[in-house]
Short mmCIF file of C-alpha atoms and ligand atoms in Angstrom, two decimals:
data_model
loop_
_atom_site.label_atom_id
_atom_site.label_comp_id
_atom_site.label_asym_id
_atom_site.label_seq_id
_atom_site.Cartn_x
_atom_site.Cartn_y
_atom_site.Cartn_z
CA MET A 1225 81.47 88.76 112.75
CA LYS A 1226 83.00 85.79 112.18
CA LYS A 1227 85.60 85.27 109.03
CA LYS A 1228 85.51 82.81 106.47
CA LEU A 1229 87.98 80.29 105.57
CA VAL A 1230 88.85 78.24 102.88
CA ILE A 1231 91.88 75.10 103.24
CA LEU A 1232 93.76 73.43 100.55
CA ILE A 1233 95.60 70.06 101.53
CA SER A 1234 97.09 67.28 100.12
CA GLY A 1235 97.95 64.93 102.60
CA THR A 1236 97.36 64.09 106.39
CA GLY A 1237 95.93 67.46 107.42
CA SER A 1238 97.22 68.17 110.61
CA ASN A 1239 97.64 71.95 110.47
CA MET A 1240 94.50 71.95 109.29
CA GLN A 1241 92.59 69.99 112.02
CA ALA A 1242 94.62 72.77 114.50
CA ILE A 1243 92.76 75.33 112.60
CA VAL A 1244 89.59 73.46 112.58
CA GLN A 1245 89.87 72.86 116.48
CA ALA A 1246 91.16 76.68 117.26
CA CYS A 1247 87.83 77.72 114.98
CA GLN A 1248 85.85 75.37 117.18
CA ASN A 1249 87.35 76.26 120.43
CA GLY A 1250 87.07 80.28 120.42
CA GLN A 1251 90.59 80.73 119.68
CA LEU A 1252 89.89 81.80 116.04
CA ASN A 1253 87.28 84.57 115.29
CA ALA A 1254 86.79 82.13 112.49
CA ASP A 1255 84.46 79.41 110.51
CA VAL A 1256 86.29 76.48 108.43
CA CYS A 1257 83.23 76.63 105.57
CA ALA A 1258 85.27 73.78 103.07
CA ILE A 1259 88.37 71.80 103.05
CA ILE A 1260 89.41 71.20 99.83
CA SER A 1261 92.02 68.28 98.21
CA ASN A 1262 93.81 68.24 95.13
CA THR A 1263 94.24 63.98 95.87
CA ASP A 1264 91.80 61.68 97.04
CA GLN A 1265 94.62 60.30 99.03
CA ALA A 1266 94.79 62.92 101.36
CA ALA A 1267 93.23 61.31 105.17
CA GLY A 1268 92.68 65.26 105.90
CA ILE A 1269 89.22 64.83 104.00
CA LEU A 1270 88.62 61.44 105.94
CA TRP A 1271 88.41 63.88 108.75
CA ALA A 1272 86.95 66.87 107.55
CA GLN A 1273 83.83 64.37 106.16
CA GLN A 1274 84.07 62.64 110.24
CA ASN A 1275 84.02 66.42 111.50
CA ASN A 1276 81.00 67.24 109.08
CA ILE A 1277 82.79 69.85 106.66
CA SER A 1278 81.99 70.36 103.27
CA THR A 1279 84.88 68.77 100.98
CA HIS A 1280 86.29 69.11 97.65
CA ILE A 1281 88.69 66.68 95.99
CA ILE A 1282 90.01 68.15 92.73
CA SER A 1283 92.47 65.73 91.34
CA HIS A 1284 95.06 67.51 89.77
CA LYS A 1285 95.92 64.44 87.70
CA LYS A 1286 92.96 65.24 85.53
CA TYR A 1287 94.14 68.06 83.96
CA ASN A 1288 97.02 68.11 81.46
CA GLN A 1289 97.70 71.62 82.14
CA ARG A 1290 98.80 73.50 85.39
CA GLU A 1291 96.71 76.51 84.48
CA LEU A 1292 93.31 74.25 84.00
CA PHE A 1293 93.55 72.74 87.17
CA ASP A 1294 93.88 76.29 89.09
CA GLU A 1295 90.85 77.58 87.17
CA ASP A 1296 89.10 74.99 88.20
CA LEU A 1297 90.09 75.10 91.82
CA LEU A 1298 89.80 79.23 92.15
CA LEU A 1299 86.15 78.71 91.07
CA CYS A 1300 85.31 75.90 93.58
CA VAL A 1301 87.14 78.50 96.39
CA GLN A 1302 85.43 81.14 95.00
CA GLN A 1303 82.09 80.01 95.57
CA TYR A 1304 82.70 80.21 99.17
CA HIS A 1305 83.40 83.95 99.29
CA ALA A 1306 85.72 83.34 101.75
CA ASP A 1307 88.40 86.32 104.21
CA PHE A 1308 91.30 83.96 103.72
CA ILE A 1309 92.49 81.01 101.56
CA ILE A 1310 94.72 78.94 103.76
CA LEU A 1311 97.29 76.12 102.50
CA ALA A 1312 98.31 73.50 105.05
CA GLY A 1313 100.55 71.30 103.13
CA PHE A 1314 99.20 71.65 99.85
CA MET A 1315 101.56 70.15 97.77
CA ARG A 1316 100.95 71.51 93.88
CA VAL A 1317 102.97 75.11 92.82
CA LEU A 1318 99.88 77.33 91.84
CA THR A 1319 99.87 79.57 89.24
CA PRO A 1320 99.01 83.18 88.54
CA VAL A 1321 95.39 82.28 87.22
CA PHE A 1322 94.87 81.05 90.80
CA ILE A 1323 97.61 83.18 92.89
CA ALA A 1324 96.32 86.64 91.36
CA PRO A 1325 92.50 86.95 91.82
CA LEU A 1326 92.87 86.17 95.91
CA GLU A 1327 96.24 88.24 96.80
CA GLY A 1328 96.21 89.04 100.18
CA LYS A 1329 94.06 86.45 101.02
CA LEU A 1330 96.19 83.39 100.10
CA ILE A 1331 98.44 81.91 103.10
CA ASN A 1332 100.77 79.28 103.57
CA ILE A 1333 102.92 78.40 106.25
CA HIS A 1334 106.66 76.44 105.17
CA PRO A 1335 108.62 73.40 107.16
CA SER A 1336 111.98 76.36 107.32
CA LEU A 1337 113.14 79.69 108.74
CA LEU A 1338 112.29 81.44 104.53
CA PRO A 1339 114.53 82.52 103.35
CA LYS A 1340 115.96 79.32 104.01
CA PHE A 1341 115.19 76.44 101.62
CA LYS A 1342 112.18 77.19 100.06
CA GLY A 1343 111.19 74.17 98.16
CA LEU A 1344 110.57 70.54 99.10
CA HIS A 1345 113.12 68.65 102.22
CA THR A 1346 113.97 71.28 103.89
CA HIS A 1347 114.37 69.41 106.98
CA ALA A 1348 116.90 67.06 105.18
CA ARG A 1349 119.04 70.33 103.59
CA ALA A 1350 118.62 72.75 106.82
CA LEU A 1351 120.79 69.17 108.71
CA GLU A 1352 123.00 68.92 105.20
CA ALA A 1353 124.10 72.80 105.96
CA LYS A 1354 125.01 71.65 109.60
CA GLU A 1355 122.08 74.92 110.68
CA HIS A 1356 121.89 75.80 114.13
CA MET A 1357 118.17 76.60 113.73
CA HIS A 1358 114.78 75.55 111.67
CA GLY A 1359 111.71 76.43 111.90
CA ALA A 1360 108.25 77.10 110.03
CA THR A 1361 107.16 80.06 108.72
CA VAL A 1362 103.67 82.09 107.30
CA HIS A 1363 103.65 83.96 104.71
CA PHE A 1364 101.50 85.57 102.06
CA VAL A 1365 100.82 83.68 98.55
CA THR A 1366 102.86 85.30 95.71
CA ALA A 1367 103.29 84.10 92.46
CA ASP A 1368 106.94 83.28 93.25
CA LEU A 1369 107.36 80.44 95.54
CA ASP A 1370 107.64 80.36 99.02
CA SER A 1371 108.91 84.43 98.22
CA GLY A 1372 105.45 85.89 99.64
CA PRO A 1373 105.65 88.75 102.48
CA ILE A 1374 105.60 86.78 105.83
CA ILE A 1375 103.31 86.76 108.31
CA MET A 1376 105.21 85.00 111.12
CA GLN A 1377 108.08 82.58 111.45
CA LEU A 1378 109.52 81.02 114.75
CA GLY A 1379 112.81 78.86 114.95
CA ILE A 1380 113.66 76.27 117.53
CA PRO A 1381 117.42 75.10 118.07
CA ILE A 1382 118.33 71.93 115.70
CA LEU A 1383 119.57 69.21 118.34
CA PRO A 1384 122.70 67.23 117.32
CA THR A 1385 120.92 64.13 117.44
CA ASP A 1386 118.24 65.09 115.25
CA THR A 1387 117.63 63.18 112.14
CA VAL A 1388 115.29 64.62 109.78
CA GLU A 1389 113.03 62.56 111.31
CA SER A 1390 113.11 63.58 114.48
CA LEU A 1391 113.46 67.11 113.03
CA ALA A 1392 110.27 67.01 111.26
CA LYS A 1393 108.18 65.67 114.26
CA ARG A 1394 109.21 69.03 116.72
CA ILE A 1395 108.64 71.42 113.35
CA LEU A 1396 105.13 70.42 112.67
CA LYS A 1397 104.11 70.38 115.74
CA LEU A 1398 105.51 74.23 116.30
CA GLU A 1399 103.98 74.67 112.96
CA HIS A 1400 100.49 73.70 114.28
CA GLY A 1401 100.83 77.12 117.39
CA LEU A 1402 102.27 79.01 114.92
CA TYR A 1403 99.79 78.88 111.76
CA ILE A 1404 97.17 79.55 114.85
CA GLN A 1405 98.89 82.45 115.85
CA ALA A 1406 99.74 83.91 112.48
CA ILE A 1407 96.15 83.27 111.37
CA GLN A 1408 94.66 84.92 114.76
CA MET A 1409 97.14 88.07 113.67
CA ILE A 1410 95.79 88.54 109.78
CA LEU A 1411 91.75 87.86 111.56
C1 GRF B 2687 103.85 70.81 106.76
O1 GRF B 2687 105.35 70.55 107.49
C2 GRF B 2687 103.68 72.11 106.02
O2 GRF B 2687 104.35 73.09 106.46
C3 GRF B 2687 104.40 71.51 104.94
O3 GRF B 2687 104.03 70.20 104.75
C4 GRF B 2687 103.31 69.34 105.92
C5 GRF B 2687 102.02 69.32 106.20
O4 GRF B 2687 101.55 68.50 107.12
N1 GRF B 2687 103.54 71.90 103.55
P1 GRF B 2687 99.89 68.65 107.28
O5 GRF B 2687 99.44 67.75 106.22
O6 GRF B 2687 99.84 69.75 107.85
O7 GRF B 2687 100.40 67.19 108.86
#
């Protein structure tokens, strides 16, 4: 039986698109039930609408407390009874209000070889630190930011000619395949 996925985004949603396409072409034995964004500025929402996927925008700006936003986000997610909730470029720090009821079902992709470079600006920090390798990690989400159990990670060499932009571009491409493989494994 096909598993159900809900995907959370904040931006372009290229990882989300790769996952939706993998569900459509049978690479993943799953259906994407809904795409949820915390901003109406997420280009991925338009793509999802054009592809007839249910979408929700829950703007974090309307809440003066993180926990209140998380409560509404949780209610929205729970209506789909999803097997896994996939964070794909979802740029909000989540509180235990959201994480605790979904722990074990909540998965994130982070653009670094965790535990290195948790948080933002990972590509610039990897270059700054003169790392030889950089990559991406798929992990379960826990209350500690970017610190949950690792499901899968993949690294590539940093080239002497790399800039933040060139590295970010290669890593994003790598993320698409990695995320699909990791989801395939947990399914
Ligand atoms: C990805 O690099 C993801 O790892 C990070 O934000 C980026 C989102 O890209 N958290 P996209 O929206 O999937 O294109």
